[in-house]
Amino acid sequence: MVHHHIFAQFCFFAYSLISMKQFQKLLFALAWIVCSLPTGLWAQSDVANRMKEHIVFLASDVLEGRETGHPGEAKASEYIQSQFKAIGLQPKGLDGSYEQPFKFMNRLMPTDNVALKVNGKALILGHDFQIFPQSGDGTISGMPIKVGFGIQAPQLGHDDYKDKGDLKGKLVLIERGTPDGNDPHGKFADYAAIDLKIETALKMGVGGIIFINPSNQDLEEPVIDYSRKVSRGQLPIIYLTTGVTKGNDIKEVQGTIGLHEENLTGHNVVGLLDFGQPFTIVIGAHYDHLGYGDEGSLHRGEKAIHNGADDNASGTAMVIELARTIKGNASMHKFNYLFMSFSGEEKGLLGSNYFAKNPTIDLSKVSCMINFDMVGRIDPAKNTLGINAVGTSPFWKEAMAGIQIDDMKVKTAESGVGPSDHTSFYLKDLPVLHFFSGTHSDYHKPSDDEALINYDGADKILRYVDALLVKLNENGQKLAFSQTKNEEEGEAPRWKVSLGVVPDYLFDGEGMRIDGVTEGKPASRAKLLAGDVVVKMGDHDVKDMMSYMRALSKYEKGDTVTVVVLRKGKAKKKKVTF
């Protein structure tokens, strides 16, 4: 590696001996020589610089957050394709291209013929009424039958449908909330959910449902999420705003209700290095992100571009550079390699799921899949790399035992199921790995920008993967697959409240270490800080992430609990109100 201070001294010495014109020629010649050097002589700085070029482009405002199915995703796809082509990968998408398109439902939209009148007055969609995403298409007509809160709770001696007669095909009027008001600890709290009220009404055979706010309770208007993935119903389900119902008795309803799906197209980018081998290694990362943060953002404030430098321009850059490295390293040519940039990951692993069900190569010939998702932010203080899914093949732990890159530590997890694209391949009984440099307070926020990327850390990860690929090639065989316990679902409890923190998933001490605190949430109000380690919540000891989630599941909205944290080794007690 050329040392910068020696190079600078040389330039100064040369400049003192020759003319400016001669000096410029000398610099151009030096630049050409440097670019012509073998990869190994310039590896670290060259790879890191190229990764930076990729991330600077992919995380720029020009791409508007790379949301699947939007223009920014198309620009990112074009860039990745250009890199695959320059490296010499064979197109392995649809019809001889690098792209594999897939359609998905983006959101529901009201049909053009939606119209509604109440008591003879025409209402305005979005202002006077809303259509629930669970609604079906059809007409509603007549006087709705009032069924209170629409609750059937025989164990509590309560039935709002009692004495209402035969409701088959009839229009019913249901109040939101419960007889307890908005009390999360009330005996009817478990019956407040809209989905449950719809389910109960459907059992009664109703022909349409109108929701309203109760006149004696101050409830906010509901937020209708048309991007929510729900099963469409067979009958109209609407909500009338308080402005329509306040002081009015709903006597006559006439209308036509309808929703249609707005479908968009996402694009995987697929390229192959074919060395004529019997088995193939898949190397992938998703390149999509959240756009302006309409869905999945943790940002509180004005709408802004979510550039997703770490999530996941970093993983995309690593896939591109691994393709370049593998092509030039003959010791890695005992496998073929399929390089993939998935889209739709942020919307539910859409792209990788589509590929797994519609592969462009024979999956029975795939040895394993290696996934990179958020590999750009190794914390220098922790210097820890996370590797998930090591239980999916007995080979992984054996191979990793002999790999050490500088002083970087490695923390592993067993499960092949996780919130990233390797899951789609694990569910096809393929060994997988997921490389991950840790969470941070910029996750799913506009602040996840290129300037925060740790390129030295990314270079270490890439070198670690290089060493692992060499061991894979020394083995040369299709890896054996092992099923793993699903750590994401099996034992994980459900909880109704949130502390409002970003956990440090790479923390290997006792307790749950906080990586970031969300402003305005319970932890922030209790003055918990990033770096605090939660060791107790109320009467519940917190030993790790699982015990933290179990403790959290014991509390309800409105509860106040004493949380014990270790701050710089000293125990502190904080009162947290959920």
Coordinates of C-alpha atoms in Angstrom, one line a residue:
M1 CA 0.0 0.0 0.0
V2 CA 1.3 3.5 -0.9
H3 CA 1.7 5.7 2.1
H4 CA 0.2 9.1 1.6
H5 CA 2.9 11.2 3.3
I6 CA 5.7 9.6 1.2
F7 CA 3.6 10.2 -2.0
A8 CA 3.2 13.9 -0.9
Q9 CA 6.9 14.3 -0.3
F10 CA 7.7 12.8 -3.7
C11 CA 5.3 15.2 -5.4
F12 CA 6.8 18.2 -3.6
F13 CA 10.3 17.1 -4.6
A14 CA 9.3 16.5 -8.2
Y15 CA 7.5 19.9 -8.5
S16 CA 10.7 21.7 -7.3
L17 CA 12.7 20.1 -10.1
I18 CA 10.4 20.3 -13.2
S19 CA 8.0 22.6 -14.9
M20 CA 4.2 22.7 -14.2
K21 CA 3.4 21.1 -17.6
Q22 CA 6.0 18.3 -17.0
F23 CA 4.6 17.8 -13.4
Q24 CA 1.1 17.4 -14.7
K25 CA 2.3 14.7 -17.2
L26 CA 4.1 12.9 -14.4
L27 CA 0.9 12.9 -12.2
F28 CA -1.1 11.4 -15.0
A29 CA 1.5 8.7 -15.6
L30 CA 1.6 7.9 -11.8
A31 CA -2.2 7.7 -11.8
W32 CA -2.2 5.2 -14.7
I33 CA 0.5 3.1 -13.0
V34 CA -1.5 3.0 -9.7
C35 CA -4.7 1.9 -11.5
S36 CA -2.8 -0.8 -13.3
L37 CA -1.4 -2.4 -10.2
P38 CA -2.6 -5.9 -9.2
T39 CA -5.6 -5.8 -6.9
G40 CA -3.7 -7.3 -4.0
L41 CA -1.2 -4.4 -3.9
W42 CA -3.9 -1.8 -3.5
A43 CA -6.7 -3.9 -2.1
Q44 CA -7.9 -2.1 1.1
S45 CA -8.0 1.5 -0.1
D46 CA -9.2 0.6 -3.6
V47 CA -12.1 -1.6 -2.4
A48 CA -13.1 0.9 0.2
N49 CA -13.0 3.8 -2.3
R50 CA -15.1 1.8 -4.8
M51 CA -17.6 0.9 -2.1
K52 CA -17.8 4.6 -1.2
E53 CA -18.5 5.5 -4.9
H54 CA -21.4 3.0 -4.9
I55 CA -22.9 4.2 -1.6
V56 CA -22.5 7.9 -2.5
F57 CA -24.6 7.3 -5.6
L58 CA -27.2 4.9 -4.2
A59 CA -27.7 7.0 -1.0
S60 CA -28.0 10.3 -2.9
D61 CA -31.2 12.5 -2.9
V62 CA -31.4 12.0 -6.6
L63 CA -32.7 8.4 -6.0
E64 CA -35.4 9.7 -3.5
G65 CA -34.9 6.8 -1.1
R66 CA -35.1 3.9 -3.7
E67 CA -38.7 2.9 -2.9
T68 CA -39.8 -0.3 -4.7
G69 CA -41.8 0.5 -7.9
H70 CA -40.8 4.1 -7.9
P71 CA -38.4 6.1 -10.2
G72 CA -35.6 6.0 -7.6
E73 CA -35.6 2.2 -7.6
A74 CA -35.3 2.2 -11.4
K75 CA -32.2 4.5 -11.3
A76 CA -30.6 2.3 -8.6
S77 CA -31.3 -0.8 -10.7
E78 CA -29.7 0.8 -13.8
Y79 CA -26.6 1.6 -11.8
I80 CA -26.3 -1.9 -10.4
Q81 CA -26.8 -3.4 -13.9
S82 CA -24.0 -1.1 -15.2
Q83 CA -21.7 -2.4 -12.5
F84 CA -22.6 -6.0 -13.2
K85 CA -22.0 -5.5 -16.9
A86 CA -18.7 -3.8 -16.4
I87 CA -17.5 -6.6 -14.2
G88 CA -18.5 -9.2 -16.8
L89 CA -21.5 -10.9 -15.1
Q90 CA -23.9 -12.7 -17.4
P91 CA -27.5 -11.4 -17.3
K92 CA -29.6 -13.9 -15.4
G93 CA -33.0 -12.0 -15.2
L94 CA -35.9 -12.2 -17.5
D95 CA -35.5 -12.6 -21.3
G96 CA -31.7 -12.2 -21.3
S97 CA -31.7 -9.1 -19.2
Y98 CA -30.3 -8.4 -15.7
E99 CA -33.8 -7.5 -14.3
Q100 CA -36.4 -9.9 -12.9
P101 CA -39.6 -7.9 -12.6
F102 CA -42.3 -8.8 -10.1
K103 CA -45.7 -7.2 -9.5
F104 CA -47.0 -6.3 -6.0
M105 CA -50.0 -4.6 -4.4
N106 CA -48.9 -1.2 -3.3
R107 CA -52.1 0.1 -1.8
L108 CA -55.9 0.1 -2.2
M109 CA -57.6 3.0 -3.9
P110 CA -61.3 4.0 -4.0
T111 CA -62.9 3.3 -7.3
D112 CA -64.2 6.1 -9.5
N113 CA -67.9 5.3 -8.8
V114 CA -67.8 5.7 -5.0
A115 CA -70.7 7.9 -3.8
L116 CA -72.5 8.2 -0.5
K117 CA -75.6 10.0 0.8
V118 CA -76.7 10.1 4.4
N119 CA -80.1 11.5 5.2
G120 CA -80.3 12.7 1.6
K121 CA -77.0 14.7 1.8
A122 CA -74.1 13.9 -0.5
L123 CA -70.9 13.2 1.5
I124 CA -67.2 13.8 0.5
L125 CA -64.9 10.8 0.6
G126 CA -61.9 11.5 2.8
H127 CA -63.7 14.4 4.6
D128 CA -67.1 13.0 5.6
F129 CA -66.5 9.3 5.3
Q130 CA -63.7 6.6 4.8
I131 CA -63.7 3.1 3.3
F132 CA -62.0 0.5 5.4
P133 CA -59.4 -1.6 3.6
Q134 CA -61.3 -4.8 4.7
S135 CA -64.3 -3.6 2.7
G136 CA -65.7 -5.3 -0.3
D137 CA -67.5 -3.7 -3.2
G138 CA -71.2 -3.1 -3.4
T139 CA -74.2 -0.9 -2.7
I140 CA -75.6 0.0 0.7
S141 CA -79.1 1.2 1.2
G142 CA -81.7 1.7 3.9
M143 CA -81.8 2.6 7.6
P144 CA -78.9 1.0 9.5
I145 CA -79.7 -1.1 12.6
K146 CA -77.9 0.1 15.7
V147 CA -75.9 -2.6 17.5
G148 CA -74.1 -0.6 20.1
F149 CA -70.4 -1.4 20.2
G150 CA -70.9 -4.6 18.2
I151 CA -69.5 -6.7 21.1
Q152 CA -70.4 -10.2 22.0
A153 CA -68.8 -11.2 25.4
P154 CA -70.8 -14.0 26.9
Q155 CA -68.3 -14.5 29.8
L156 CA -69.0 -10.9 30.7
G157 CA -72.7 -11.2 30.3
H158 CA -72.7 -8.7 27.4
D159 CA -74.2 -9.1 23.9
D160 CA -74.9 -6.1 21.7
Y161 CA -76.7 -8.3 19.1
K162 CA -79.2 -9.6 21.6
D163 CA -82.8 -9.0 20.5
K164 CA -81.8 -7.4 17.2
G165 CA -83.6 -10.1 15.2
D166 CA -82.4 -11.5 11.9
L167 CA -79.6 -9.3 10.5
K168 CA -78.8 -11.3 7.4
G169 CA -78.2 -8.9 4.5
K170 CA -79.0 -5.9 6.8
L171 CA -76.9 -2.7 7.3
V172 CA -75.7 -2.3 10.8
L173 CA -74.3 0.8 12.7
I174 CA -71.4 0.0 15.1
E175 CA -69.8 2.4 17.6
R176 CA -66.0 2.3 17.9
G177 CA -64.5 1.8 21.4
T178 CA -66.1 0.0 24.3
P179 CA -68.5 0.6 27.2
D180 CA -65.4 1.3 29.3
G181 CA -64.4 4.2 27.1
N182 CA -60.7 4.3 26.1
D183 CA -59.5 2.5 29.2
P184 CA -56.8 0.0 28.3
H185 CA -57.4 -1.8 31.6
G186 CA -61.2 -2.0 31.2
K187 CA -62.8 -5.4 31.1
F188 CA -63.9 -4.8 27.5
A189 CA -60.4 -3.7 26.3
D190 CA -59.9 -6.9 24.4
Y191 CA -63.0 -6.3 22.4
A192 CA -62.2 -2.8 21.0
A193 CA -60.4 -3.9 17.9
I194 CA -62.1 -3.1 14.6
D195 CA -61.1 -6.4 13.1
L196 CA -62.8 -8.3 15.9
K197 CA -66.0 -6.2 15.5
I198 CA -66.0 -6.9 11.8
E199 CA -65.6 -10.6 12.4
T200 CA -68.5 -10.7 14.9
A201 CA -70.8 -8.8 12.5
L202 CA -69.9 -11.1 9.6
K203 CA -70.9 -14.1 11.8
M204 CA -74.3 -12.4 12.1
G205 CA -74.6 -12.4 8.3
V206 CA -74.9 -8.6 7.9
G207 CA -74.9 -7.0 4.5
G208 CA -72.9 -3.9 5.3
I209 CA -71.2 -2.2 8.3
I210 CA -71.0 1.5 9.2
F211 CA -68.7 2.5 12.0
I212 CA -69.1 5.8 14.0
N213 CA -67.6 7.3 17.1
P214 CA -69.8 7.1 20.2
S215 CA -71.5 10.4 21.0
N216 CA -70.5 10.3 24.7
Q217 CA -66.8 9.6 24.1
D218 CA -64.1 11.8 22.8
L219 CA -62.3 9.5 20.3
E220 CA -60.0 10.7 17.5
E221 CA -60.9 9.9 13.9
P222 CA -59.3 6.6 12.8
V223 CA -56.4 6.6 10.5
I224 CA -57.2 4.4 7.5
D225 CA -54.1 2.7 6.1
Y226 CA -54.7 1.7 2.5
S227 CA -51.3 0.1 2.2
R228 CA -52.2 -2.4 4.9
K229 CA -52.2 -6.0 3.7
V230 CA -55.7 -7.4 4.6
S231 CA -58.1 -9.8 3.1
R232 CA -60.7 -8.0 1.1
G233 CA -64.3 -8.6 2.2
Q234 CA -67.5 -9.3 0.4
L235 CA -69.5 -6.3 1.7
P236 CA -69.1 -2.6 2.2
I237 CA -67.5 -1.4 5.4
I238 CA -67.2 2.4 6.0
Y239 CA -66.7 5.0 8.7
L240 CA -68.7 8.2 9.1
T241 CA -66.8 11.1 10.7
T242 CA -67.9 12.8 13.8
G243 CA -68.8 15.9 11.7
V244 CA -71.5 13.9 10.0
T245 CA -72.8 12.0 13.0
K246 CA -72.7 14.6 15.7
G247 CA -76.2 15.7 16.6
N248 CA -77.6 13.6 13.7
D249 CA -79.6 10.4 13.7
I250 CA -78.6 8.2 10.8
K251 CA -81.9 7.3 9.2
E252 CA -81.2 6.7 5.6
V253 CA -78.0 5.7 3.8
Q254 CA -77.6 5.3 0.0
G255 CA -74.3 4.6 -1.7
T256 CA -71.9 2.7 -3.9
I257 CA -68.6 1.5 -2.3
G258 CA -65.6 0.1 -4.1
L259 CA -61.8 -0.3 -3.8
H260 CA -59.3 -1.4 -6.3
E261 CA -55.7 -2.5 -6.0
E262 CA -52.9 -0.2 -7.2
N263 CA -50.2 -2.6 -8.4
L264 CA -46.6 -1.6 -9.0
T265 CA -43.6 -3.5 -10.4
G266 CA -40.4 -4.0 -8.5
H267 CA -37.2 -5.3 -10.1
N268 CA -34.5 -7.7 -8.8
V269 CA -31.1 -7.4 -10.5
V270 CA -29.5 -10.8 -11.2
G271 CA -26.0 -11.6 -12.7
L272 CA -24.0 -14.8 -13.0
L273 CA -20.3 -15.7 -12.9
D274 CA -20.3 -19.1 -14.6
F275 CA -17.1 -21.1 -14.1
G276 CA -18.7 -24.3 -15.4
Q277 CA -19.0 -25.9 -11.9
P278 CA -21.8 -28.2 -10.7
F279 CA -22.9 -26.0 -7.8
T280 CA -23.6 -22.3 -7.3
I281 CA -23.3 -19.8 -4.4
V282 CA -25.9 -17.1 -4.2
I283 CA -24.6 -13.7 -2.9
G284 CA -27.3 -11.1 -2.3
A285 CA -28.5 -7.8 -0.7
H286 CA -31.6 -5.7 -1.0
Y287 CA -31.1 -2.3 -2.6
D288 CA -34.6 -0.8 -2.0
H289 CA -35.4 1.5 0.9
L290 CA -38.2 3.6 2.3
G291 CA -38.5 6.5 -0.2
Y292 CA -39.9 9.4 1.7
G293 CA -40.7 7.2 4.7
D294 CA -44.4 6.7 4.2
E295 CA -44.2 3.1 5.4
G296 CA -41.9 1.7 8.0
S297 CA -40.2 5.0 9.0
L298 CA -39.2 5.7 12.6
H299 CA -38.8 9.4 11.7
R300 CA -41.0 11.9 13.6
G301 CA -41.3 15.2 11.8
E302 CA -41.7 16.5 8.3
K303 CA -41.7 14.2 5.3
A304 CA -38.1 13.6 4.1
I305 CA -36.0 11.4 1.9
H306 CA -34.8 8.3 3.6
N307 CA -31.5 7.6 1.8
G308 CA -30.7 4.3 3.4
A309 CA -26.9 4.4 3.2
D310 CA -26.4 1.6 5.7
D311 CA -29.8 0.0 4.9
N312 CA -28.9 -1.1 2.4
A313 CA -26.7 0.7 0.0
S314 CA -23.8 -0.8 2.1
G315 CA -24.9 -4.4 1.4
T316 CA -25.4 -3.6 -2.3
A317 CA -21.9 -2.1 -2.6
M318 CA -20.5 -5.2 -0.9
V319 CA -22.2 -7.5 -3.4
I320 CA -20.8 -5.5 -6.3
E321 CA -17.2 -5.6 -4.9
L322 CA -17.4 -9.3 -4.0
A323 CA -18.3 -10.0 -7.7
R324 CA -15.2 -8.0 -8.8
T325 CA -13.0 -9.8 -6.2
I326 CA -14.3 -13.3 -6.9
K327 CA -13.9 -12.9 -10.7
G328 CA -10.2 -12.1 -10.2
N329 CA -9.4 -14.8 -7.7
A330 CA -8.8 -18.2 -9.1
S331 CA -8.9 -19.8 -5.7
M332 CA -12.6 -19.1 -5.5
H333 CA -13.6 -20.6 -8.9
K334 CA -14.7 -24.1 -7.7
F335 CA -18.3 -22.7 -7.6
N336 CA -20.5 -20.6 -9.9
Y337 CA -21.8 -17.4 -8.3
L338 CA -25.2 -15.8 -8.7
F339 CA -25.1 -12.1 -7.6
M340 CA -28.5 -10.6 -6.7
S341 CA -29.8 -7.2 -5.7
F342 CA -33.3 -7.6 -4.3
S343 CA -36.0 -5.1 -4.3
G344 CA -39.1 -5.1 -2.1
E345 CA -37.3 -6.2 1.0
E346 CA -38.7 -3.3 3.0
K347 CA -42.2 -4.2 2.0
G348 CA -41.9 -7.8 3.2
L349 CA -39.1 -9.7 1.4
L350 CA -41.1 -9.4 -1.9
G351 CA -38.2 -9.6 -4.3
S352 CA -36.3 -12.5 -2.7
N353 CA -39.6 -14.4 -2.1
Y354 CA -40.5 -14.0 -5.7
F355 CA -37.1 -15.2 -6.9
A356 CA -37.2 -18.2 -4.5
K357 CA -40.5 -19.2 -6.1
N358 CA -39.5 -18.2 -9.7
P359 CA -35.7 -18.9 -9.8
T360 CA -33.7 -18.2 -12.9
I361 CA -31.3 -21.1 -12.0
D362 CA -31.8 -24.6 -10.6
L363 CA -32.1 -24.1 -6.8
S364 CA -31.2 -27.8 -6.3
K365 CA -27.8 -26.9 -7.5
V366 CA -27.3 -24.0 -5.0
S367 CA -24.8 -24.7 -2.2
C368 CA -25.7 -21.8 0.0
M369 CA -26.9 -18.2 0.1
I370 CA -25.0 -15.3 1.7
N371 CA -26.9 -12.1 2.5
F372 CA -25.7 -8.6 3.4
D373 CA -28.1 -6.3 5.1
M374 CA -26.7 -3.3 7.0
V375 CA -22.9 -3.9 6.9
G376 CA -21.7 -0.3 6.9
R377 CA -21.9 0.8 10.5
I378 CA -19.5 -1.3 12.6
D379 CA -19.2 0.6 15.9
P380 CA -15.4 1.2 16.4
A381 CA -15.9 1.0 20.1
K382 CA -17.5 -2.4 19.9
N383 CA -15.7 -3.6 16.8
T384 CA -18.2 -6.5 16.5
L385 CA -19.7 -8.2 13.4
G386 CA -23.0 -10.0 13.6
I387 CA -23.4 -13.2 11.6
N388 CA -26.9 -14.7 11.7
A389 CA -28.1 -18.2 10.6
V390 CA -24.9 -20.1 11.5
G391 CA -27.1 -23.0 12.5
T392 CA -28.3 -23.6 8.9
S393 CA -25.3 -25.8 8.1
P394 CA -22.7 -27.7 10.2
F395 CA -20.1 -26.2 7.9
W396 CA -20.4 -22.6 9.1
K397 CA -19.1 -22.9 12.6
E398 CA -16.3 -25.2 11.6
A399 CA -15.2 -22.7 8.9
M400 CA -15.6 -19.6 11.1
A401 CA -13.5 -21.1 13.9
G402 CA -10.3 -20.4 11.9
I403 CA -11.0 -16.9 10.6
Q404 CA -9.7 -13.8 12.4
I405 CA -9.6 -10.4 10.7
D406 CA -7.6 -7.9 12.6
D407 CA -9.1 -7.5 16.1
M408 CA -12.8 -7.7 14.9
K409 CA -15.1 -9.7 17.1
V410 CA -17.9 -11.9 15.8
K411 CA -21.3 -12.5 17.5
T412 CA -23.4 -15.3 15.9
A413 CA -27.1 -16.4 16.0
E414 CA -28.4 -19.7 15.0
S415 CA -31.8 -19.1 13.3
G416 CA -32.2 -19.2 9.6
V417 CA -35.4 -17.1 9.9
G418 CA -34.9 -13.3 10.3
P419 CA -36.2 -10.0 8.9
S420 CA -34.1 -10.1 5.7
D421 CA -33.8 -11.8 2.4
H422 CA -31.8 -14.9 3.5
T423 CA -35.1 -16.1 5.0
S424 CA -36.6 -16.7 1.6
F425 CA -33.8 -19.1 0.7
Y426 CA -33.7 -20.8 4.1
L427 CA -37.4 -21.6 3.6
K428 CA -36.3 -23.5 0.4
D429 CA -34.1 -25.7 2.6
L430 CA -30.8 -23.9 1.7
P431 CA -28.0 -23.1 4.1
V432 CA -27.8 -19.3 4.5
L433 CA -25.8 -16.6 6.3
H434 CA -26.7 -13.0 7.1
F435 CA -23.9 -10.5 7.8
F436 CA -24.9 -7.5 9.9
S437 CA -22.9 -4.7 11.5
G438 CA -25.5 -3.7 14.1
T439 CA -28.4 -1.3 14.7
H440 CA -28.1 2.4 15.3
S441 CA -30.2 5.4 16.1
D442 CA -30.4 6.4 12.4
Y443 CA -32.2 3.1 11.4
H444 CA -35.2 3.9 9.1
K445 CA -34.7 7.6 9.5
P446 CA -33.6 10.3 7.0
S447 CA -30.3 10.6 8.9
D448 CA -29.0 7.2 7.6
D449 CA -26.6 9.0 5.3
E450 CA -23.3 8.1 3.5
A451 CA -21.2 10.3 5.8
L452 CA -21.8 8.0 8.7
I453 CA -20.5 4.8 6.9
N454 CA -17.5 3.1 8.5
Y455 CA -15.5 2.1 5.4
D456 CA -12.7 0.5 7.4
G457 CA -15.3 -1.7 9.1
A458 CA -16.9 -2.6 5.8
D459 CA -13.5 -3.5 4.4
K460 CA -13.0 -5.8 7.3
I461 CA -16.3 -7.5 6.7
L462 CA -15.4 -8.0 3.0
R463 CA -12.1 -9.5 3.9
Y464 CA -13.8 -11.9 6.4
V465 CA -16.2 -13.0 3.6
D466 CA -13.2 -13.5 1.3
A467 CA -11.6 -15.8 3.8
L468 CA -14.9 -17.7 4.2
L469 CA -15.3 -18.1 0.5
V470 CA -11.8 -19.5 0.3
K471 CA -12.8 -22.1 2.9
L472 CA -16.0 -22.9 0.9
N473 CA -13.9 -23.5 -2.2
E474 CA -11.4 -25.7 -0.3
N475 CA -14.4 -27.8 0.7
G476 CA -15.8 -27.6 -2.8
Q477 CA -19.0 -29.5 -2.0
K478 CA -22.7 -28.6 -1.8
L479 CA -23.3 -27.7 1.9
A480 CA -25.5 -29.9 4.1
F481 CA -28.6 -28.1 5.3
S482 CA -29.8 -28.0 8.9
Q483 CA -33.1 -26.7 10.2
T484 CA -33.0 -24.3 13.1
K485 CA -35.2 -23.2 15.9
N486 CA -37.1 -20.0 14.9
E487 CA -35.8 -17.5 17.4
E488 CA -38.0 -14.8 15.8
E489 CA -41.3 -16.5 16.4
G490 CA -41.2 -19.6 18.6
E491 CA -40.6 -18.2 22.1
A492 CA -40.9 -14.5 21.4
P493 CA -43.8 -13.1 23.5
R494 CA -46.3 -10.5 22.3
W495 CA -46.3 -7.1 23.8
K496 CA -48.7 -4.1 23.8
V497 CA -46.3 -1.4 24.8
S498 CA -42.9 -0.1 23.6
L499 CA -40.0 1.3 25.6
G500 CA -39.0 3.4 22.5
V501 CA -35.4 2.3 22.2
V502 CA -33.2 0.7 19.6
P503 CA -31.7 -2.4 21.2
D504 CA -28.0 -3.3 20.6
Y505 CA -28.5 -6.7 19.0
L506 CA -24.7 -7.3 19.0
F507 CA -24.4 -6.8 22.8
D508 CA -23.0 -10.0 24.4
G509 CA -23.1 -8.9 28.0
E510 CA -25.9 -9.5 30.6
G511 CA -29.0 -7.3 30.0
M512 CA -30.3 -5.3 27.1
R513 CA -28.0 -2.5 25.9
I514 CA -29.7 0.5 24.4
D515 CA -28.2 1.7 21.2
G516 CA -30.6 4.6 20.6
V517 CA -33.6 6.4 22.2
T518 CA -36.6 7.7 20.2
E519 CA -37.6 11.2 21.2
G520 CA -41.0 11.5 22.9
K521 CA -41.2 7.9 23.8
P522 CA -41.3 6.4 27.3
A523 CA -37.5 5.8 27.5
S524 CA -36.8 9.4 26.4
R525 CA -39.3 10.8 29.0
A526 CA -37.6 8.7 31.7
K527 CA -34.2 10.1 30.6
L528 CA -32.8 6.7 29.6
L529 CA -29.7 7.1 27.4
A530 CA -27.9 5.3 24.6
G531 CA -25.4 3.0 26.3
D532 CA -27.6 2.2 29.3
V533 CA -28.0 -1.5 29.9
V534 CA -31.4 -2.5 31.1
V535 CA -31.1 -5.3 33.8
K536 CA -34.5 -5.1 35.5
M537 CA -38.0 -4.1 34.7
G538 CA -40.3 -4.1 37.7
D539 CA -40.0 -7.6 39.2
H540 CA -38.5 -9.0 36.0
D541 CA -34.8 -9.6 35.6
V542 CA -33.5 -8.8 32.1
K543 CA -30.6 -11.1 31.1
D544 CA -30.8 -10.8 27.3
M545 CA -33.2 -9.8 24.4
M546 CA -35.6 -12.6 25.0
S547 CA -36.0 -11.9 28.7
Y548 CA -36.4 -8.2 27.9
M549 CA -39.2 -9.0 25.5
R550 CA -40.9 -11.3 28.1
A551 CA -40.7 -8.5 30.7
L552 CA -42.1 -6.0 28.2
S553 CA -45.1 -8.3 27.5
K554 CA -46.2 -8.0 31.1
Y555 CA -47.2 -4.4 30.9
E556 CA -50.1 -2.4 29.4
K557 CA -50.5 1.2 28.2
G558 CA -50.6 3.5 31.2
D559 CA -48.5 1.3 33.5
T560 CA -45.6 2.8 35.4
V561 CA -42.7 0.6 36.2
T562 CA -39.2 1.0 37.8
V563 CA -36.5 0.2 35.3
V564 CA -33.0 -0.5 36.6
V565 CA -30.2 0.3 34.2
L566 CA -26.4 0.1 34.4
R567 CA -24.9 3.4 33.3
K568 CA -21.1 3.3 33.1
G569 CA -21.2 0.4 35.5
K570 CA -23.4 2.1 38.1
A571 CA -27.0 1.0 38.8
K572 CA -29.7 3.7 38.3
K573 CA -33.4 3.5 38.8
K574 CA -35.8 5.2 36.4
K575 CA -39.6 5.5 36.4
V576 CA -41.0 4.6 33.0
T577 CA -44.7 5.2 32.1
F578 CA -45.9 3.3 29.0

